[in-house]
Amino acid sequence: MQRLLITIDGPAGAGKTTVSKLLAERLSYIYVDTGALYRGIALAVKTSPVPVSIDDEKALQNLCQSVRLHFENGEKGNCLMLNGMDISDQIRTPEISMLASAVSAKTVVREYLLDLQRELGRQKGAVFEGRDMGTVVFPDADLKFFIHASLKVRAARRYEELRDKTKGISPKAVEKDMEKRDHNDSSRKIAPLRPAEDAISIDSSDLTGLQVLERMLEYFPRQYTSTSTLVF
Ligand code: DC
């Protein structure tokens, strides 16, 4: 059976990660979290021994060229490695979320990650999650989805994820951050967050991850979703 390349785009907190992982698992495909790559660059900026201003294109370009960023299958699953160190946990803070959104508006960063992402997708058999997967990185993807939900629902979900890990966090602050990030990600000049023309849109506000997955599977050619290949 031909291996597919599937893209899942949408705003933060829409449930993309859950359904992307579920889908990749069902199809035995690789799952690529491209937001993690932008977060990796943000962490590299934050921890650089030489201070890097994100408004300094040359410095950002040098930084991108000097970092080693890749995914590795470790004990805890798929880990993001930066210069040989597992940074999977460090990139999940509100500060890195905002910085990732800011660096993702920079052309040099997007160009650097474009090549890396296309290389990862070369052999297909992959589910790519991000903001511009269906519009820019893989315009010829076999199936494109755009998962969205109301700001209230998305912020509540993100608050639940963060409340035990982040001291002093409040639902209001999470919602405000998310609104700002939505604005940054959708209004930037290059590769803004938007559905591809041929993307299938799914509103996940009132759906569980499994329900979203079921909706998505309706769009797959029959041979990919027959009960002999999929077990619910
Ligand atoms: O999916 P995430 O929240 O981990 O992504 C972090 C930031 O990275 C997000 O605010 C925008 C940016 N991003 C992007 O611009 N393009 C992508 N394909 C993925 C993420």
GROMACS .gro file of N, CA and C in nm, residues 60-221:
model
  486
   60LEU      N    1   2.090   3.526   1.403
   60LEU     CA    2   1.995   3.414   1.403
   60LEU      C    3   2.037   3.308   1.302
   61GLN      N    4   2.082   3.356   1.186
   61GLN     CA    5   2.126   3.264   1.082
   61GLN      C    6   2.247   3.183   1.131
   62ASN      N    7   2.344   3.251   1.193
   62ASN     CA    8   2.462   3.181   1.246
   62ASN      C    9   2.420   3.077   1.348
   63LEU      N   10   2.324   3.117   1.432
   63LEU     CA   11   2.278   3.024   1.535
   63LEU      C   12   2.216   2.899   1.469
   64CYS      N   13   2.128   2.922   1.371
   64CYS     CA   14   2.064   2.808   1.303
   64CYS      C   15   2.169   2.716   1.240
   65GLN      N   16   2.271   2.777   1.181
   65GLN     CA   17   2.372   2.695   1.114
   65GLN      C   18   2.460   2.618   1.213
   66SER      N   19   2.465   2.668   1.336
   66SER     CA   20   2.556   2.603   1.430
   66SER      C   21   2.487   2.499   1.519
   67VAL      N   22   2.354   2.500   1.524
   67VAL     CA   23   2.288   2.404   1.614
   67VAL      C   24   2.267   2.268   1.546
   68ARG      N   25   2.264   2.165   1.628
   68ARG     CA   26   2.228   2.032   1.578
   68ARG      C   27   2.094   1.997   1.642
   69LEU      N   28   1.991   1.995   1.560
   69LEU     CA   29   1.855   1.974   1.610
   69LEU      C   30   1.798   1.850   1.541
   70HIS      N   31   1.762   1.750   1.618
   70HIS     CA   32   1.701   1.632   1.555
   70HIS      C   33   1.616   1.555   1.655
   71PHE      N   34   1.529   1.469   1.601
   71PHE     CA   35   1.446   1.383   1.687
   71PHE      C   36   1.518   1.250   1.707
   72GLU      N   37   1.501   1.195   1.826
   72GLU     CA   38   1.564   1.067   1.855
   72GLU      C   39   1.465   0.981   1.933
   73ASN      N   40   1.460   0.854   1.899
   73ASN     CA   41   1.371   0.766   1.974
   73ASN      C   42   1.439   0.719   2.100
   74GLY      N   43   1.403   0.776   2.212
   74GLY     CA   44   1.468   0.741   2.339
   74GLY      C   45   1.375   0.663   2.429
   75GLU      N   46   1.418   0.649   2.555
   75GLU     CA   47   1.338   0.573   2.653
   75GLU      C   48   1.199   0.634   2.671
   76LYS      N   49   1.195   0.769   2.668
   76LYS     CA   50   1.068   0.837   2.692
   76LYS      C   51   0.987   0.859   2.563
   77GLY      N   52   1.025   0.790   2.458
   77GLY     CA   53   0.956   0.808   2.330
   77GLY      C   54   1.038   0.897   2.239
   78ASN      N   55   0.966   0.977   2.159
   78ASN     CA   56   1.033   1.061   2.062
   78ASN      C   57   1.087   1.187   2.130
   79CYS      N   58   1.220   1.201   2.138
   79CYS     CA   59   1.278   1.315   2.210
   79CYS      C   60   1.337   1.414   2.110
   80LEU      N   61   1.332   1.542   2.147
   80LEU     CA   62   1.399   1.642   2.064
   80LEU      C   63   1.537   1.669   2.124
   81MET      N   64   1.638   1.655   2.040
   81MET     CA   65   1.775   1.672   2.086
   81MET      C   66   1.832   1.802   2.030
   82LEU      N   67   1.895   1.879   2.118
   82LEU     CA   68   1.965   2.001   2.076
   82LEU      C   69   2.111   1.985   2.117
   83ASN      N   70   2.198   1.983   2.018
   83ASN     CA   71   2.342   1.963   2.043
   83ASN      C   72   2.367   1.845   2.137
   84GLY      N   73   2.296   1.737   2.113
   84GLY     CA   74   2.319   1.614   2.188
   84GLY      C   75   2.245   1.605   2.321
   85MET      N   76   2.169   1.710   2.356
   85MET     CA   77   2.096   1.707   2.484
   85MET      C   78   1.946   1.695   2.462
   86ASP      N   79   1.881   1.613   2.544
   86ASP     CA   80   1.736   1.598   2.533
   86ASP      C   81   1.668   1.723   2.591
   87ILE      N   82   1.600   1.797   2.506
   87ILE     CA   83   1.537   1.922   2.551
   87ILE      C   84   1.383   1.912   2.550
   88SER      N   85   1.332   1.789   2.539
   88SER     CA   86   1.187   1.770   2.523
   88SER      C   87   1.104   1.838   2.632
   89ASP      N   88   1.154   1.835   2.757
   89ASP     CA   89   1.077   1.897   2.866
   89ASP      C   90   1.100   2.048   2.873
   90GLN      N   91   1.226   2.086   2.852
   90GLN     CA   92   1.261   2.230   2.864
   90GLN      C   93   1.186   2.320   2.767
   91ILE      N   94   1.142   2.264   2.654
   91ILE     CA   95   1.077   2.350   2.554
   91ILE      C   96   0.928   2.371   2.582
   92ARG      N   97   0.876   2.308   2.687
   92ARG     CA   98   0.731   2.316   2.712
   92ARG      C   99   0.697   2.417   2.820
   93THR      N  100   0.756   2.534   2.816
   93THR     CA  101   0.722   2.637   2.915
   93THR      C  102   0.652   2.753   2.843
   94PRO      N  103   0.572   2.832   2.917
   94PRO     CA  104   0.505   2.946   2.853
   94PRO      C  105   0.606   3.043   2.790
   95GLU      N  106   0.722   3.059   2.854
   95GLU     CA  107   0.823   3.153   2.800
   95GLU      C  108   0.873   3.104   2.663
   96ILE      N  109   0.901   2.975   2.654
   96ILE     CA  110   0.950   2.922   2.526
   96ILE      C  111   0.838   2.923   2.420
   97SER      N  112   0.713   2.905   2.463
   97SER     CA  113   0.601   2.915   2.367
   97SER      C  114   0.601   3.051   2.299
   98MET      N  115   0.615   3.156   2.379
   98MET     CA  116   0.610   3.292   2.323
   98MET      C  117   0.733   3.319   2.236
   99LEU      N  118   0.850   3.273   2.283
   99LEU     CA  119   0.973   3.297   2.207
   99LEU      C  120   0.970   3.217   2.076
  100ALA      N  121   0.913   3.097   2.080
  100ALA     CA  122   0.902   3.015   1.959
  100ALA      C  123   0.814   3.087   1.857
  101SER      N  124   0.706   3.145   1.906
  101SER     CA  125   0.615   3.217   1.817
  101SER      C  126   0.689   3.337   1.754
  102ALA      N  127   0.772   3.404   1.834
  102ALA     CA  128   0.847   3.520   1.783
  102ALA      C  129   0.953   3.477   1.681
  103VAL      N  130   1.031   3.372   1.712
  103VAL     CA  131   1.136   3.332   1.616
  103VAL      C  132   1.075   3.272   1.489
  104SER      N  133   0.953   3.219   1.502
  104SER     CA  134   0.892   3.155   1.385
  104SER      C  135   0.850   3.258   1.280
  105ALA      N  136   0.851   3.385   1.317
  105ALA     CA  137   0.817   3.489   1.219
  105ALA      C  138   0.940   3.533   1.139
  106LYS      N  139   1.056   3.476   1.171
  106LYS     CA  140   1.181   3.518   1.106
  106LYS      C  141   1.213   3.429   0.986
  107THR      N  142   1.238   3.495   0.873
  107THR     CA  143   1.263   3.422   0.748
  107THR      C  144   1.377   3.322   0.761
  108VAL      N  145   1.489   3.362   0.823
  108VAL     CA  146   1.605   3.272   0.829
  108VAL      C  147   1.572   3.143   0.905
  109VAL      N  148   1.490   3.157   1.008
  109VAL     CA  149   1.453   3.040   1.087
  109VAL      C  150   1.362   2.949   1.003
  110ARG      N  151   1.264   3.010   0.937
  110ARG     CA  152   1.170   2.929   0.857
  110ARG      C  153   1.243   2.858   0.743
  111GLU      N  154   1.339   2.929   0.681
  111GLU     CA  155   1.411   2.865   0.570
  111GLU      C  156   1.493   2.747   0.620
  112TYR      N  157   1.558   2.766   0.733
  112TYR     CA  158   1.639   2.659   0.790
  112TYR      C  159   1.552   2.537   0.821
  113LEU      N  160   1.438   2.562   0.885
  113LEU     CA  161   1.353   2.448   0.925
  113LEU      C  162   1.277   2.388   0.807
  114LEU      N  163   1.258   2.466   0.701
  114LEU     CA  164   1.188   2.413   0.583
  114LEU      C  165   1.265   2.293   0.527
  115ASP      N  166   1.395   2.310   0.508
  115ASP     CA  167   1.477   2.200   0.453
  115ASP      C  168   1.474   2.079   0.545
  116LEU      N  169   1.490   2.108   0.674
  116LEU     CA  170   1.492   1.998   0.772
  116LEU      C  171   1.361   1.918   0.768
  117GLN      N  172   1.249   1.989   0.761
  117GLN     CA  173   1.117   1.923   0.761
  117GLN      C  174   1.096   1.844   0.633
  118ARG      N  175   1.136   1.902   0.520
  118ARG     CA  176   1.116   1.830   0.392
  118ARG      C  177   1.201   1.703   0.389
  119GLU      N  178   1.318   1.711   0.446
  119GLU     CA  179   1.405   1.593   0.452
  119GLU      C  180   1.336   1.483   0.534
  120LEU      N  181   1.274   1.524   0.646
  120LEU     CA  182   1.206   1.425   0.731
  120LEU      C  183   1.087   1.360   0.659
  121GLY      N  184   1.030   1.434   0.562
  121GLY     CA  185   0.909   1.384   0.494
  121GLY      C  186   0.940   1.311   0.364
  122ARG      N  187   1.068   1.301   0.331
  122ARG     CA  188   1.106   1.248   0.200
  122ARG      C  189   1.051   1.108   0.174
  123GLN      N  190   1.049   1.026   0.278
  123GLN     CA  191   1.004   0.888   0.254
  123GLN      C  192   0.855   0.867   0.280
  124LYS      N  193   0.782   0.976   0.299
  124LYS     CA  194   0.638   0.969   0.329
  124LYS      C  195   0.612   0.879   0.451
  125GLY      N  196   0.491   0.823   0.460
  125GLY     CA  197   0.459   0.743   0.578
  125GLY      C  198   0.474   0.827   0.704
  126ALA      N  199   0.419   0.949   0.699
  126ALA     CA  200   0.442   1.042   0.811
  126ALA      C  201   0.321   1.131   0.834
  127VAL      N  202   0.303   1.170   0.960
  127VAL     CA  203   0.202   1.268   0.998
  127VAL      C  204   0.278   1.390   1.050
  128PHE      N  205   0.264   1.501   0.981
  128PHE     CA  206   0.332   1.625   1.020
  128PHE      C  207   0.233   1.721   1.084
  129GLU      N  208   0.267   1.766   1.204
  129GLU     CA  209   0.181   1.860   1.276
  129GLU      C  210   0.248   1.998   1.281
  130GLY      N  211   0.171   2.104   1.253
  130GLY     CA  212   0.230   2.238   1.261
  130GLY      C  213   0.133   2.349   1.230
  131ARG      N  214   0.184   2.453   1.163
  131ARG     CA  215   0.100   2.567   1.127
  131ARG      C  216   0.093   2.586   0.976
  132ASP      N  217   0.201   2.546   0.906
  132ASP     CA  218   0.210   2.570   0.761
  132ASP      C  219   0.245   2.443   0.686
  133MET      N  220   0.208   2.330   0.743
  133MET     CA  221   0.244   2.202   0.680
  133MET      C  222   0.175   2.186   0.544
  134GLY      N  223   0.045   2.214   0.543
  134GLY     CA  224  -0.032   2.194   0.419
  134GLY      C  225  -0.019   2.310   0.322
  135THR      N  226   0.017   2.428   0.372
  135THR     CA  227   0.023   2.545   0.284
  135THR      C  228   0.162   2.563   0.222
  136VAL      N  229   0.267   2.544   0.301
  136VAL     CA  230   0.402   2.579   0.254
  136VAL      C  231   0.497   2.459   0.247
  137VAL      N  232   0.505   2.384   0.355
  137VAL     CA  233   0.609   2.280   0.362
  137VAL      C  234   0.576   2.162   0.271
  138PHE      N  235   0.450   2.116   0.276
  138PHE     CA  236   0.410   2.003   0.193
  138PHE      C  237   0.281   2.036   0.116
  139PRO      N  238   0.289   2.128   0.019
  139PRO     CA  239   0.166   2.164  -0.053
  139PRO      C  240   0.106   2.045  -0.129
  140ASP      N  241   0.188   1.942  -0.158
  140ASP     CA  242   0.138   1.825  -0.231
  140ASP      C  243   0.104   1.707  -0.140
  141ALA      N  244   0.085   1.735  -0.013
  141ALA     CA  245   0.054   1.627   0.081
  141ALA      C  246  -0.068   1.548   0.034
  142ASP      N  247  -0.075   1.421   0.072
  142ASP     CA  248  -0.186   1.336   0.027
  142ASP      C  249  -0.317   1.371   0.095
  143LEU      N  250  -0.310   1.409   0.222
  143LEU     CA  251  -0.430   1.447   0.296
  143LEU      C  252  -0.394   1.560   0.392
  144LYS      N  253  -0.477   1.662   0.392
  144LYS     CA  254  -0.448   1.778   0.477
  144LYS      C  255  -0.565   1.803   0.572
  145PHE      N  256  -0.535   1.825   0.698
  145PHE     CA  257  -0.639   1.856   0.794
  145PHE      C  258  -0.608   1.988   0.862
  146PHE      N  259  -0.714   2.060   0.900
  146PHE     CA  260  -0.698   2.183   0.979
  146PHE      C  261  -0.790   2.166   1.100
  147ILE      N  262  -0.727   2.155   1.217
  147ILE     CA  263  -0.804   2.132   1.340
  147ILE      C  264  -0.812   2.263   1.419
  148HIS      N  265  -0.932   2.302   1.452
  148HIS     CA  266  -0.947   2.427   1.526
  148HIS      C  267  -1.050   2.410   1.637
  149ALA      N  268  -1.057   2.510   1.726
  149ALA     CA  269  -1.153   2.508   1.837
  149ALA      C  270  -1.161   2.650   1.891
  150SER      N  271  -1.264   2.678   1.971
  150SER     CA  272  -1.278   2.814   2.022
  150SER      C  273  -1.162   2.847   2.115
  151LEU      N  274  -1.132   2.976   2.128
  151LEU     CA  275  -1.022   3.020   2.216
  151LEU      C  276  -1.044   2.972   2.358
  152LYS      N  277  -1.168   2.984   2.406
  152LYS     CA  278  -1.200   2.943   2.544
  152LYS      C  279  -1.164   2.796   2.568
  153VAL      N  280  -1.207   2.711   2.477
  153VAL     CA  281  -1.181   2.567   2.491
  153VAL      C  282  -1.032   2.538   2.483
  154ARG      N  283  -0.964   2.602   2.390
  154ARG     CA  284  -0.821   2.576   2.373
  154ARG      C  285  -0.742   2.620   2.495
  155ALA      N  286  -0.779   2.737   2.548
  155ALA     CA  287  -0.707   2.789   2.665
  155ALA      C  288  -0.731   2.700   2.787
  156ALA      N  289  -0.854   2.652   2.801
  156ALA     CA  290  -0.885   2.564   2.915
  156ALA      C  291  -0.803   2.435   2.905
  157ARG      N  292  -0.790   2.382   2.785
  157ARG     CA  293  -0.711   2.259   2.766
  157ARG      C  294  -0.565   2.285   2.802
  158ARG      N  295  -0.511   2.395   2.753
  158ARG     CA  296  -0.370   2.424   2.779
  158ARG      C  297  -0.345   2.447   2.928
  159TYR      N  298  -0.441   2.513   2.995
  159TYR     CA  299  -0.428   2.537   3.140
  159TYR      C  300  -0.419   2.404   3.214
  160GLU      N  301  -0.505   2.309   3.177
  160GLU     CA  302  -0.501   2.177   3.241
  160GLU      C  303  -0.366   2.110   3.223
  161GLU      N  304  -0.306   2.128   3.104
  161GLU     CA  305  -0.175   2.067   3.077
  161GLU      C  306  -0.065   2.129   3.163
  162LEU      N  307  -0.078   2.261   3.185
  162LEU     CA  308   0.032   2.335   3.247
  162LEU      C  309   0.020   2.352   3.399
  163ARG      N  310  -0.102   2.339   3.454
  163ARG     CA  311  -0.126   2.382   3.593
  163ARG      C  312  -0.034   2.314   3.695
  164ASP      N  313  -0.004   2.185   3.674
  164ASP     CA  314   0.081   2.117   3.772
  164ASP      C  315   0.229   2.139   3.747
  165LYS      N  316   0.263   2.183   3.626
  165LYS     CA  317   0.405   2.196   3.592
  165LYS      C  318   0.455   2.339   3.607
  166THR      N  319   0.364   2.436   3.607
  166THR     CA  320   0.407   2.576   3.602
  166THR      C  321   0.353   2.652   3.722
  167LYS      N  322   0.446   2.702   3.802
  167LYS     CA  323   0.405   2.774   3.924
  167LYS      C  324   0.334   2.904   3.891
  168GLY      N  325   0.231   2.937   3.967
  168GLY     CA  326   0.166   3.067   3.958
  168GLY      C  327   0.088   3.092   3.830
  169ILE      N  328   0.060   2.987   3.757
  169ILE     CA  329  -0.010   3.007   3.629
  169ILE      C  330  -0.160   3.023   3.654
  170SER      N  331  -0.225   3.110   3.574
  170SER     CA  332  -0.369   3.128   3.593
  170SER      C  333  -0.441   3.105   3.459
  171PRO      N  334  -0.569   3.064   3.465
  171PRO     CA  335  -0.642   3.042   3.339
  171PRO      C  336  -0.646   3.167   3.252
  172LYS      N  337  -0.660   3.284   3.319
  172LYS     CA  338  -0.668   3.410   3.244
  172LYS      C  339  -0.538   3.436   3.166
  173ALA      N  340  -0.422   3.412   3.239
  173ALA     CA  341  -0.292   3.437   3.175
  173ALA      C  342  -0.271   3.344   3.056
  174VAL      N  343  -0.315   3.219   3.071
  174VAL     CA  344  -0.298   3.122   2.962
  174VAL      C  345  -0.380   3.168   2.841
  175GLU      N  346  -0.503   3.214   2.868
  175GLU     CA  347  -0.589   3.258   2.757
  175GLU      C  348  -0.530   3.381   2.686
  176LYS      N  349  -0.474   3.472   2.768
  176LYS     CA  350  -0.416   3.593   2.708
  176LYS      C  351  -0.295   3.560   2.621
  177ASP      N  352  -0.208   3.471   2.673
  177ASP     CA  353  -0.090   3.428   2.598
  177ASP      C  354  -0.131   3.362   2.467
  178MET      N  355  -0.235   3.280   2.477
  178MET     CA  356  -0.279   3.205   2.359
  178MET      C  357  -0.335   3.300   2.254
  179GLU      N  358  -0.410   3.400   2.300
  179GLU     CA  359  -0.468   3.497   2.206
  179GLU      C  360  -0.357   3.572   2.134
  180LYS      N  361  -0.252   3.607   2.211
  180LYS     CA  362  -0.140   3.682   2.153
  180LYS      C  363  -0.067   3.594   2.051
  181ARG      N  364  -0.048   3.467   2.089
  181ARG     CA  365   0.024   3.376   2.000
  181ARG      C  366  -0.058   3.350   1.873
  182ASP      N  367  -0.190   3.336   1.889
  182ASP     CA  368  -0.279   3.320   1.772
  182ASP      C  369  -0.258   3.437   1.677
  183HIS      N  370  -0.255   3.558   1.737
  183HIS     CA  371  -0.241   3.678   1.655
  183HIS      C  372  -0.106   3.678   1.584
  184ASN      N  373   0.003   3.651   1.659
  184ASN     CA  374   0.138   3.646   1.599
  184ASN      C  375   0.143   3.545   1.485
  185ASP      N  376   0.093   3.425   1.512
  185ASP     CA  377   0.107   3.315   1.416
  185ASP      C  378   0.022   3.337   1.291
  186SER      N  379  -0.092   3.406   1.307
  186SER     CA  380  -0.180   3.425   1.192
  186SER      C  381  -0.149   3.551   1.113
  187SER      N  382  -0.083   3.646   1.178
  187SER     CA  383  -0.064   3.774   1.107
  187SER      C  384   0.077   3.792   1.053
  188ARG      N  385   0.168   3.699   1.079
  188ARG     CA  386   0.304   3.717   1.029
  188ARG      C  387   0.305   3.711   0.876
  189LYS      N  388   0.410   3.774   0.819
  189LYS     CA  389   0.414   3.785   0.672
  189LYS      C  390   0.440   3.652   0.606
  190ILE      N  391   0.537   3.574   0.662
  190ILE     CA  392   0.568   3.448   0.595
  190ILE      C  393   0.498   3.330   0.662
  191ALA      N  394   0.443   3.246   0.575
  191ALA     CA  395   0.379   3.121   0.619
  191ALA      C  396   0.286   3.141   0.738
  192PRO      N  397   0.191   3.234   0.730
  192PRO     CA  398   0.100   3.252   0.844
  192PRO      C  399   0.009   3.130   0.863
  193LEU      N  400  -0.039   3.118   0.985
  193LEU     CA  401  -0.131   3.008   1.015
  193LEU      C  402  -0.262   3.030   0.939
  194ARG      N  403  -0.294   2.937   0.852
  194ARG     CA  404  -0.424   2.940   0.782
  194ARG      C  405  -0.445   2.802   0.719
  195PRO      N  406  -0.572   2.766   0.695
  195PRO     CA  407  -0.595   2.635   0.633
  195PRO      C  408  -0.554   2.637   0.486
  196ALA      N  409  -0.497   2.529   0.437
  196ALA     CA  410  -0.472   2.517   0.293
  196ALA      C  411  -0.608   2.509   0.225
  197GLU      N  412  -0.613   2.552   0.100
  197GLU     CA  413  -0.743   2.551   0.029
  197GLU      C  414  -0.804   2.412   0.023
  198ASP      N  415  -0.718   2.312   0.014
  198ASP     CA  416  -0.769   2.175   0.003
  198ASP      C  417  -0.765   2.100   0.136
  199ALA      N  418  -0.759   2.176   0.247
  199ALA     CA  419  -0.756   2.109   0.379
  199ALA      C  420  -0.898   2.077   0.425
  200ILE      N  421  -0.909   1.971   0.502
  200ILE     CA  422  -1.037   1.934   0.563
  200ILE      C  423  -1.038   1.996   0.703
  201SER      N  424  -1.137   2.082   0.729
  201SER     CA  425  -1.142   2.151   0.859
  201SER      C  426  -1.227   2.074   0.958
  202ILE      N  427  -1.177   2.061   1.079
  202ILE     CA  428  -1.255   1.994   1.183
  202ILE      C  429  -1.253   2.080   1.309
  203ASP      N  430  -1.373   2.111   1.360
  203ASP     CA  431  -1.384   2.187   1.485
  203ASP      C  432  -1.383   2.087   1.601
  204SER      N  433  -1.279   2.094   1.684
  204SER     CA  434  -1.264   1.993   1.791
  204SER      C  435  -1.323   2.040   1.924
  205SER      N  436  -1.391   2.157   1.924
  205SER     CA  437  -1.438   2.216   2.052
  205SER      C  438  -1.516   2.117   2.137
  206ASP      N  439  -1.606   2.040   2.072
  206ASP     CA  440  -1.691   1.949   2.150
  206ASP      C  441  -1.657   1.803   2.124
  207LEU      N  442  -1.535   1.776   2.079
  207LEU     CA  443  -1.501   1.638   2.045
  207LEU      C  444  -1.380   1.591   2.127
  208THR      N  445  -1.377   1.462   2.154
  208THR     CA  446  -1.257   1.405   2.217
  208THR      C  447  -1.156   1.377   2.104
  209GLY      N  448  -1.033   1.346   2.145
  209GLY     CA  449  -0.931   1.313   2.046
  209GLY      C  450  -0.974   1.197   1.958
  210LEU      N  451  -1.032   1.095   2.020
  210LEU     CA  452  -1.073   0.977   1.941
  210LEU      C  453  -1.184   1.010   1.843
  211GLN      N  454  -1.273   1.103   1.886
  211GLN     CA  455  -1.382   1.143   1.795
  211GLN      C  456  -1.326   1.220   1.675
  212VAL      N  457  -1.225   1.304   1.702
  212VAL     CA  458  -1.163   1.377   1.590
  212VAL      C  459  -1.097   1.275   1.496
  213LEU      N  460  -1.027   1.179   1.555
  213LEU     CA  461  -0.961   1.076   1.473
  213LEU      C  462  -1.063   1.004   1.384
  214GLU      N  463  -1.177   0.969   1.443
  214GLU     CA  464  -1.278   0.898   1.365
  214GLU      C  465  -1.324   0.982   1.246
  215ARG      N  466  -1.343   1.112   1.271
  215ARG     CA  467  -1.383   1.200   1.160
  215ARG      C  468  -1.277   1.202   1.051
  216MET      N  469  -1.151   1.208   1.094
  216MET     CA  470  -1.041   1.215   0.997
  216MET      C  471  -1.037   1.088   0.912
  217LEU      N  472  -1.057   0.976   0.978
  217LEU     CA  473  -1.044   0.848   0.907
  217LEU      C  474  -1.149   0.833   0.797
  218GLU      N  475  -1.259   0.908   0.810
  218GLU     CA  476  -1.364   0.902   0.707
  218GLU      C  477  -1.310   0.950   0.572
  219TYR      N  478  -1.204   1.029   0.575
  219TYR     CA  479  -1.153   1.085   0.450
  219TYR      C  480  -1.043   1.000   0.386
  220PHE      N  481  -1.008   0.892   0.451
  220PHE     CA  482  -0.900   0.808   0.397
  220PHE      C  483  -0.957   0.706   0.299
  221PRO      N  484  -0.880   0.674   0.195
  221PRO     CA  485  -0.923   0.564   0.109
  221PRO      C  486  -0.946   0.440   0.195
   0.00000   0.00000   0.00000
